[in-house]
PDB file of C-alpha atoms in Angstrom:
ATOM      1  CA  UNK A 198      13.416  -3.538 -97.651  1.00 70.00           C
ATOM      2  CA  UNK A 199      15.702  -6.052 -99.298  1.00 79.00           C
ATOM      3  CA  UNK A 200      14.900  -9.725 -98.817  1.00 83.00           C
ATOM      4  CA  UNK A 201      18.498 -10.500 -97.798  1.00 82.00           C
ATOM      5  CA  UNK A 202      18.227  -7.890 -95.041  1.00 80.00           C
ATOM      6  CA  UNK A 203      14.988  -9.366 -93.704  1.00 87.00           C
ATOM      7  CA  UNK A 204      16.326 -12.939 -93.820  1.00 88.00           C
ATOM      8  CA  UNK A 205      19.522 -11.843 -91.998  1.00 85.00           C
ATOM      9  CA  UNK A 206      17.473 -10.106 -89.338  1.00 86.00           C
ATOM     10  CA  UNK A 207      15.227 -13.119 -88.807  1.00 90.00           C
ATOM     11  CA  UNK A 208      18.244 -15.412 -88.313  1.00 85.00           C
ATOM     12  CA  UNK A 209      19.879 -12.931 -85.905  1.00 82.00           C
ATOM     13  CA  UNK A 210      16.690 -12.443 -83.892  1.00 85.00           C
ATOM     14  CA  UNK A 211      16.114 -16.176 -83.626  1.00 86.00           C
ATOM     15  CA  UNK A 212      19.612 -16.689 -82.246  1.00 80.00           C
ATOM     16  CA  UNK A 213      19.047 -13.849 -79.764  1.00 77.00           C
ATOM     17  CA  UNK A 214      15.670 -15.298 -78.719  1.00 83.00           C
ATOM     18  CA  UNK A 215      16.894 -18.831 -78.052  1.00 81.00           C
ATOM     19  CA  UNK A 216      19.759 -17.661 -75.819  1.00 70.00           C
ATOM     20  CA  UNK A 217      18.434 -17.592 -72.199  1.00 70.00           C
ATOM     21  CA  UNK A 218      18.101 -14.048 -70.909  1.00 73.00           C
ATOM     22  CA  UNK A 219      16.074 -12.059 -68.359  1.00 76.00           C
ATOM     23  CA  UNK A 220      12.829 -12.241 -70.356  1.00 82.00           C
ATOM     24  CA  UNK A 221      13.056 -15.994 -70.850  1.00 83.00           C
ATOM     25  CA  UNK A 222      13.900 -16.556 -67.175  1.00 82.00           C
ATOM     26  CA  UNK A 223      10.855 -14.483 -66.220  1.00 86.00           C
ATOM     27  CA  UNK A 224       8.644 -16.641 -68.476  1.00 89.00           C
ATOM     28  CA  UNK A 225      10.129 -19.848 -67.019  1.00 86.00           C
ATOM     29  CA  UNK A 226       9.623 -18.574 -63.467  1.00 84.00           C
ATOM     30  CA  UNK A 227       5.929 -17.813 -64.101  1.00 86.00           C
ATOM     31  CA  UNK A 228       5.389 -21.136 -65.832  1.00 87.00           C
ATOM     32  CA  UNK A 229       7.002 -22.858 -62.849  1.00 80.00           C
ATOM     33  CA  UNK A 230       4.647 -21.171 -60.396  1.00 79.00           C
ATOM     34  CA  UNK A 231       1.465 -20.875 -62.443  1.00 82.00           C
ATOM     35  CA  UNK A 232       1.665 -23.591 -65.078  1.00 84.00           C
ATOM     36  CA  UNK A 233       1.662 -23.526 -68.873  1.00 88.00           C
ATOM     37  CA  UNK A 234      -1.048 -20.904 -69.277  1.00 90.00           C
ATOM     38  CA  UNK A 235       0.703 -18.465 -66.955  1.00 90.00           C
ATOM     39  CA  UNK A 236       3.951 -18.996 -68.850  1.00 91.00           C
ATOM     40  CA  UNK A 237       2.363 -18.353 -72.249  1.00 94.00           C
ATOM     41  CA  UNK A 238       0.583 -15.287 -70.894  1.00 94.00           C
ATOM     42  CA  UNK A 239       3.916 -14.024 -69.524  1.00 93.00           C
ATOM     43  CA  UNK A 240       5.402 -14.580 -73.006  1.00 95.00           C
ATOM     44  CA  UNK A 241       2.545 -12.536 -74.467  1.00 96.00           C
ATOM     45  CA  UNK A 242       3.235  -9.758 -71.939  1.00 94.00           C
ATOM     46  CA  UNK A 243       6.894  -9.731 -72.989  1.00 94.00           C
ATOM     47  CA  UNK A 244       5.831  -9.379 -76.609  1.00 95.00           C
ATOM     48  CA  UNK A 245       3.548  -6.494 -75.686  1.00 96.00           C
ATOM     49  CA  UNK A 246       6.519  -4.807 -74.028  1.00 93.00           C
ATOM     50  CA  UNK A 247       8.542  -5.311 -77.203  1.00 93.00           C
ATOM     51  CA  UNK A 248       5.764  -3.713 -79.238  1.00 94.00           C
ATOM     52  CA  UNK A 249       5.875  -0.644 -76.987  1.00 92.00           C
ATOM     53  CA  UNK A 250       9.705  -0.561 -77.274  1.00 90.00           C
ATOM     54  CA  UNK A 251       9.419  -0.758 -81.053  1.00 90.00           C
ATOM     55  CA  UNK A 252       7.035   2.174 -81.284  1.00 89.00           C
ATOM     56  CA  UNK A 253       9.016   4.232 -78.797  1.00 85.00           C
ATOM     57  CA  UNK A 254      12.283   3.581 -80.567  1.00 83.00           C
ATOM     58  CA  UNK A 255      10.735   4.349 -83.946  1.00 80.00           C
ATOM     59  CA  UNK A 256       9.385   7.680 -82.626  1.00 81.00           C
ATOM     60  CA  UNK A 257      12.706   8.814 -81.152  1.00 77.00           C
ATOM     61  CA  UNK A 258      13.454   7.167 -77.863  1.00 57.00           C
ATOM     62  CA  UNK A 259      17.067   6.800 -79.005  1.00 53.00           C
ATOM     63  CA  UNK A 260      17.404  10.563 -79.369  1.00 59.00           C
ATOM     64  CA  UNK A 261      15.986  11.109 -75.915  1.00 62.00           C
ATOM     65  CA  UNK A 262      18.404   8.730 -74.253  1.00 54.00           C
ATOM     66  CA  UNK A 263      21.353  10.156 -76.161  1.00 53.00           C
ATOM     67  CA  UNK A 264      20.407  13.697 -75.094  1.00 64.00           C
ATOM     68  CA  UNK A 265      19.753  12.652 -71.439  1.00 64.00           C
ATOM     69  CA  UNK A 266      21.759   9.509 -70.499  1.00 57.00           C
ATOM     70  CA  UNK A 267      20.396   9.636 -66.951  1.00 69.00           C
ATOM     71  CA  UNK A 268      17.049   8.534 -68.347  1.00 63.00           C
ATOM     72  CA  UNK A 269      18.552   5.064 -68.859  1.00 57.00           C
ATOM     73  CA  UNK A 270      19.679   4.888 -65.256  1.00 68.00           C
ATOM     74  CA  UNK A 271      16.171   5.747 -64.204  1.00 71.00           C
ATOM     75  CA  UNK A 272      14.847   2.858 -66.234  1.00 60.00           C
ATOM     76  CA  UNK A 273      17.436   0.549 -64.638  1.00 65.00           C
ATOM     77  CA  UNK A 274      16.519   1.601 -61.137  1.00 76.00           C
ATOM     78  CA  UNK A 275      12.776   1.168 -61.818  1.00 71.00           C
ATOM     79  CA  UNK A 276      13.413  -2.283 -63.325  1.00 65.00           C
ATOM     80  CA  UNK A 277      15.556  -3.450 -60.396  1.00 73.00           C
ATOM     81  CA  UNK A 278      12.984  -2.267 -57.879  1.00 79.00           C
ATOM     82  CA  UNK A 279      10.130  -3.951 -59.678  1.00 70.00           C
ATOM     83  CA  UNK A 280      11.976  -7.280 -59.906  1.00 70.00           C
ATOM     84  CA  UNK A 281      12.785  -7.144 -56.193  1.00 81.00           C
ATOM     85  CA  UNK A 282       9.101  -6.628 -55.555  1.00 78.00           C
ATOM     86  CA  UNK A 283       8.318  -9.747 -57.585  1.00 71.00           C
ATOM     87  CA  UNK A 284      10.955 -11.685 -55.661  1.00 78.00           C
ATOM     88  CA  UNK A 285       9.368 -10.584 -52.377  1.00 82.00           C
ATOM     89  CA  UNK A 286       5.848 -11.599 -53.485  1.00 76.00           C
ATOM     90  CA  UNK A 287       6.992 -15.001 -54.700  1.00 71.00           C
ATOM     91  CA  UNK A 288       9.016 -15.709 -51.538  1.00 81.00           C
ATOM     92  CA  UNK A 289       6.085 -14.653 -49.370  1.00 80.00           C
ATOM     93  CA  UNK A 290       3.826 -17.002 -51.298  1.00 71.00           C
ATOM     94  CA  UNK A 291       6.228 -19.872 -50.678  1.00 69.00           C
ATOM     95  CA  UNK A 292       6.073 -19.241 -46.906  1.00 71.00           C
ATOM     96  CA  UNK A 293       2.322 -19.560 -46.953  1.00 65.00           C
ATOM     97  CA  UNK A 294       2.649 -23.208 -47.920  1.00 50.00           C
ATOM     98  CA  UNK A 295       4.600 -24.140 -44.784  1.00 50.00           C
ATOM     99  CA  UNK A 296       2.682 -26.743 -42.831  1.00 48.00           C
ATOM    100  CA  UNK A 297       0.294 -27.633 -45.633  1.00 47.00           C
ATOM    101  CA  UNK A 298      -0.407 -31.343 -46.092  1.00 44.00           C
ATOM    102  CA  UNK A 299       1.777 -32.930 -48.722  1.00 40.00           C
ATOM    103  CA  UNK A 300      -1.135 -34.344 -50.660  1.00 40.00           C
ATOM    104  CA  UNK A 301      -2.548 -30.963 -51.643  1.00 34.00           C
ATOM    105  CA  UNK A 302      -2.079 -30.789 -55.431  1.00 35.00           C
ATOM    106  CA  UNK A 303      -3.511 -27.380 -56.248  1.00 39.00           C
ATOM    107  CA  UNK A 304      -1.124 -24.652 -57.361  1.00 38.00           C
ATOM    108  CA  UNK A 305      -1.913 -21.131 -56.108  1.00 44.00           C
ATOM    109  CA  UNK A 306      -1.251 -18.649 -58.853  1.00 52.00           C
ATOM    110  CA  UNK A 307      -1.693 -15.045 -59.820  1.00 65.00           C
ATOM    111  CA  UNK A 308      -4.552 -14.112 -62.120  1.00 83.00           C
ATOM    112  CA  UNK A 309      -3.583 -14.311 -65.779  1.00 87.00           C
ATOM    113  CA  UNK A 310      -4.295 -10.626 -66.164  1.00 89.00           C
ATOM    114  CA  UNK A 311      -1.867  -9.731 -63.393  1.00 87.00           C
ATOM    115  CA  UNK A 312       0.740 -12.032 -64.858  1.00 89.00           C
ATOM    116  CA  UNK A 313       0.324 -10.357 -68.237  1.00 93.00           C
ATOM    117  CA  UNK A 314       0.673  -6.839 -66.759  1.00 90.00           C
ATOM    118  CA  UNK A 315       3.686  -7.810 -64.671  1.00 87.00           C
ATOM    119  CA  UNK A 316       5.420  -9.386 -67.707  1.00 90.00           C
ATOM    120  CA  UNK A 317       4.752  -6.320 -69.821  1.00 92.00           C
ATOM    121  CA  UNK A 318       6.087  -3.931 -67.150  1.00 87.00           C
ATOM    122  CA  UNK A 319       9.125  -6.165 -66.543  1.00 84.00           C
ATOM    123  CA  UNK A 320      10.012  -6.024 -70.251  1.00 88.00           C
ATOM    124  CA  UNK A 321       9.444  -2.291 -70.416  1.00 87.00           C
ATOM    125  CA  UNK A 322      11.759  -1.767 -67.434  1.00 80.00           C
ATOM    126  CA  UNK A 323      14.593  -3.862 -68.950  1.00 78.00           C
ATOM    127  CA  UNK A 324      17.230  -1.479 -70.287  1.00 72.00           C
ATOM    128  CA  UNK A 325      18.839  -4.349 -72.202  1.00 71.00           C
ATOM    129  CA  UNK A 326      15.863  -4.337 -74.546  1.00 80.00           C
ATOM    130  CA  UNK A 327      16.189  -0.580 -75.072  1.00 77.00           C
ATOM    131  CA  UNK A 328      19.903  -0.973 -75.799  1.00 72.00           C
ATOM    132  CA  UNK A 329      19.039  -3.820 -78.208  1.00 74.00           C
ATOM    133  CA  UNK A 330      16.753  -1.592 -80.192  1.00 76.00           C
ATOM    134  CA  UNK A 331      19.212   1.262 -80.209  1.00 70.00           C
ATOM    135  CA  UNK A 332      22.342  -0.712 -81.069  1.00 68.00           C
ATOM    136  CA  UNK A 333      21.188  -3.804 -82.963  1.00 74.00           C
ATOM    137  CA  UNK A 334      18.091  -2.976 -84.991  1.00 78.00           C
ATOM    138  CA  UNK A 335      19.552   0.168 -86.703  1.00 73.00           C
ATOM    139  CA  UNK A 336      22.173  -2.064 -88.332  1.00 73.00           C
ATOM    140  CA  UNK A 337      19.378  -3.467 -90.547  1.00 79.00           C
ATOM    141  CA  UNK A 338      17.888  -0.074 -91.443  1.00 78.00           C
ATOM    142  CA  UNK A 339      18.434   0.735 -95.119  1.00 76.00           C
ATOM    143  CA  UNK A 340      19.115   4.249 -96.430  1.00 68.00           C
ATOM    144  CA  UNK A 341      19.381   5.815 -99.799  1.00 69.00           C
ATOM    145  CA  UNK A 342      17.177   6.053-102.851  1.00 75.00           C
ATOM    146  CA  UNK A 343      14.101   3.875-102.752  1.00 78.00           C
ATOM    147  CA  UNK A 344      14.490   2.880 -99.110  1.00 74.00           C
ATOM    148  CA  UNK A 345      11.473   2.864 -96.855  1.00 80.00           C
ATOM    149  CA  UNK A 346      11.217   5.626 -94.227  1.00 81.00           C
ATOM    150  CA  UNK A 347      13.362   4.735 -91.198  1.00 77.00           C
ATOM    151  CA  UNK A 348      10.353   4.815 -88.918  1.00 81.00           C
ATOM    152  CA  UNK A 349       8.465   2.307 -91.050  1.00 84.00           C
ATOM    153  CA  UNK A 350      11.540   0.017 -91.247  1.00 84.00           C
ATOM    154  CA  UNK A 351      11.883   0.168 -87.476  1.00 83.00           C
ATOM    155  CA  UNK A 352       8.246  -0.841 -86.996  1.00 89.00           C
ATOM    156  CA  UNK A 353       8.553  -3.716 -89.515  1.00 90.00           C
ATOM    157  CA  UNK A 354      11.729  -5.056 -87.932  1.00 90.00           C
ATOM    158  CA  UNK A 355      10.178  -4.769 -84.510  1.00 91.00           C
ATOM    159  CA  UNK A 356       7.161  -6.773 -85.660  1.00 94.00           C
ATOM    160  CA  UNK A 357       9.447  -9.431 -87.068  1.00 94.00           C
ATOM    161  CA  UNK A 358      11.291  -9.558 -83.737  1.00 93.00           C
ATOM    162  CA  UNK A 359       7.991 -10.209 -81.933  1.00 94.00           C
ATOM    163  CA  UNK A 360       6.810 -12.798 -84.465  1.00 94.00           C
ATOM    164  CA  UNK A 361      10.041 -14.753 -84.038  1.00 93.00           C
ATOM    165  CA  UNK A 362      10.509 -14.237 -80.295  1.00 92.00           C
ATOM    166  CA  UNK A 363       6.973 -15.061 -79.052  1.00 95.00           C
ATOM    167  CA  UNK A 364       6.889 -18.619 -80.363  1.00 95.00           C
ATOM    168  CA  UNK A 365      10.282 -19.259 -78.761  1.00 92.00           C
ATOM    169  CA  UNK A 366       9.186 -17.935 -75.382  1.00 92.00           C
ATOM    170  CA  UNK A 367       5.805 -19.679 -75.594  1.00 94.00           C
ATOM    171  CA  UNK A 368       7.449 -23.009 -76.394  1.00 93.00           C
ATOM    172  CA  UNK A 369       9.785 -22.605 -73.411  1.00 89.00           C
ATOM    173  CA  UNK A 370       6.744 -21.782 -71.241  1.00 91.00           C
ATOM    174  CA  UNK A 371       4.883 -24.885 -72.356  1.00 90.00           C
ATOM    175  CA  UNK A 372       7.921 -27.064 -71.703  1.00 87.00           C
ATOM    176  CA  UNK A 373       8.633 -25.492 -68.293  1.00 83.00           C
ATOM    177  CA  UNK A 374       4.979 -25.587 -67.254  1.00 79.00           C
ATOM    178  CA  UNK A 375       4.574 -29.237 -68.278  1.00 75.00           C
ATOM    179  CA  UNK A 376       7.638 -30.377 -66.379  1.00 71.00           C
ATOM    180  CA  UNK A 377       6.716 -28.333 -63.354  1.00 62.00           C
ATOM    181  CA  UNK A 378       3.168 -29.689 -63.188  1.00 57.00           C
ATOM    182  CA  UNK A 379       4.603 -33.180 -62.735  1.00 57.00           C
ATOM    183  CA  UNK A 380       6.837 -32.051 -59.915  1.00 53.00           C
ATOM    184  CA  UNK A 381       4.020 -30.216 -58.178  1.00 50.00           C
ATOM    185  CA  UNK A 382       2.089 -33.438 -57.708  1.00 51.00           C
ATOM    186  CA  UNK A 383       4.760 -34.408 -55.212  1.00 49.00           C
ATOM    187  CA  UNK A 384       3.194 -31.993 -52.726  1.00 52.00           C
ATOM    188  CA  UNK A 385       3.575 -28.598 -51.096  1.00 57.00           C
ATOM    189  CA  UNK A 386       7.278 -29.091 -50.211  1.00 64.00           C
ATOM    190  CA  UNK A 387       8.300 -29.258 -53.867  1.00 60.00           C
ATOM    191  CA  UNK A 388       5.967 -26.401 -54.688  1.00 61.00           C
ATOM    192  CA  UNK A 389       7.509 -24.276 -51.972  1.00 69.00           C
ATOM    193  CA  UNK A 390      11.040 -24.982 -53.208  1.00 70.00           C
ATOM    194  CA  UNK A 391      10.092 -24.124 -56.775  1.00 63.00           C
ATOM    195  CA  UNK A 392       8.607 -20.807 -55.650  1.00 67.00           C
ATOM    196  CA  UNK A 393      11.756 -19.981 -53.730  1.00 76.00           C
ATOM    197  CA  UNK A 394      13.892 -20.776 -56.778  1.00 73.00           C
ATOM    198  CA  UNK A 395      11.667 -18.390 -58.777  1.00 65.00           C
ATOM    199  CA  UNK A 396      12.087 -15.720 -56.125  1.00 76.00           C
ATOM    200  CA  UNK A 397      15.857 -16.167 -56.416  1.00 79.00           C
ATOM    201  CA  UNK A 398      15.645 -15.750 -60.180  1.00 69.00           C
ATOM    202  CA  UNK A 399      13.761 -12.485 -59.815  1.00 68.00           C
ATOM    203  CA  UNK A 400      16.238 -11.233 -57.210  1.00 79.00           C
ATOM    204  CA  UNK A 401      19.189 -12.186 -59.428  1.00 77.00           C
ATOM    205  CA  UNK A 402      17.687 -10.335 -62.351  1.00 65.00           C
ATOM    206  CA  UNK A 403      17.278  -7.251 -60.126  1.00 74.00           C
ATOM    207  CA  UNK A 404      20.900  -7.471 -59.086  1.00 79.00           C
ATOM    208  CA  UNK A 405      21.957  -7.761 -62.683  1.00 67.00           C
ATOM    209  CA  UNK A 406      20.119  -4.577 -63.574  1.00 64.00           C
ATOM    210  CA  UNK A 407      21.517  -2.785 -60.501  1.00 72.00           C
ATOM    211  CA  UNK A 408      25.100  -3.520 -61.525  1.00 74.00           C
ATOM    212  CA  UNK A 409      24.461  -1.653 -64.782  1.00 62.00           C
ATOM    213  CA  UNK A 410      23.605   1.599 -62.976  1.00 62.00           C
ATOM    214  CA  UNK A 411      26.322   4.191 -63.394  1.00 60.00           C
TER     215      UNK A 411
END
């Protein structure tokens, strides 16, 4: 692969990564509820999902979706349903804090393992990521004499995407988690409101996916 192609891809991926999107909002929401560690773990889960997308795209996911467009709608439906489930869980957790004394500082949170799995599944169910791999990444695939096999190029570019995107998401998680931890010391009322905002984010993401269903 030519150096100019790799540099151009890195710049493009960085710009894509710093623009707030569904994945970043998911990371922020988990950092807000569970703190910095939960946010970073969520970012790691997102990167795991990207790794799966990379391998799937390299092995022919694009051909499958082109041959059977309804597959993409199935992914959208699954993603919307899963995000609604997350919204429900988060909203229910916020109701459990009603009536708690304001001086309680502890933040109830999911296990890090569950956060990681949920983040991975959320990324896998995001059709925007699939479309990104199908429409954006192929623009940087070289052909002709001396070019690497397309599958190898896809895997390399996917790895670059993860190496650029994870530090961005992790930094956002650390920032969001740090700010949130200060607010949480104010008591259960603030905690409850933050959780309800997070539930609203999940529901909004589900609605966004649902509007893409044809």
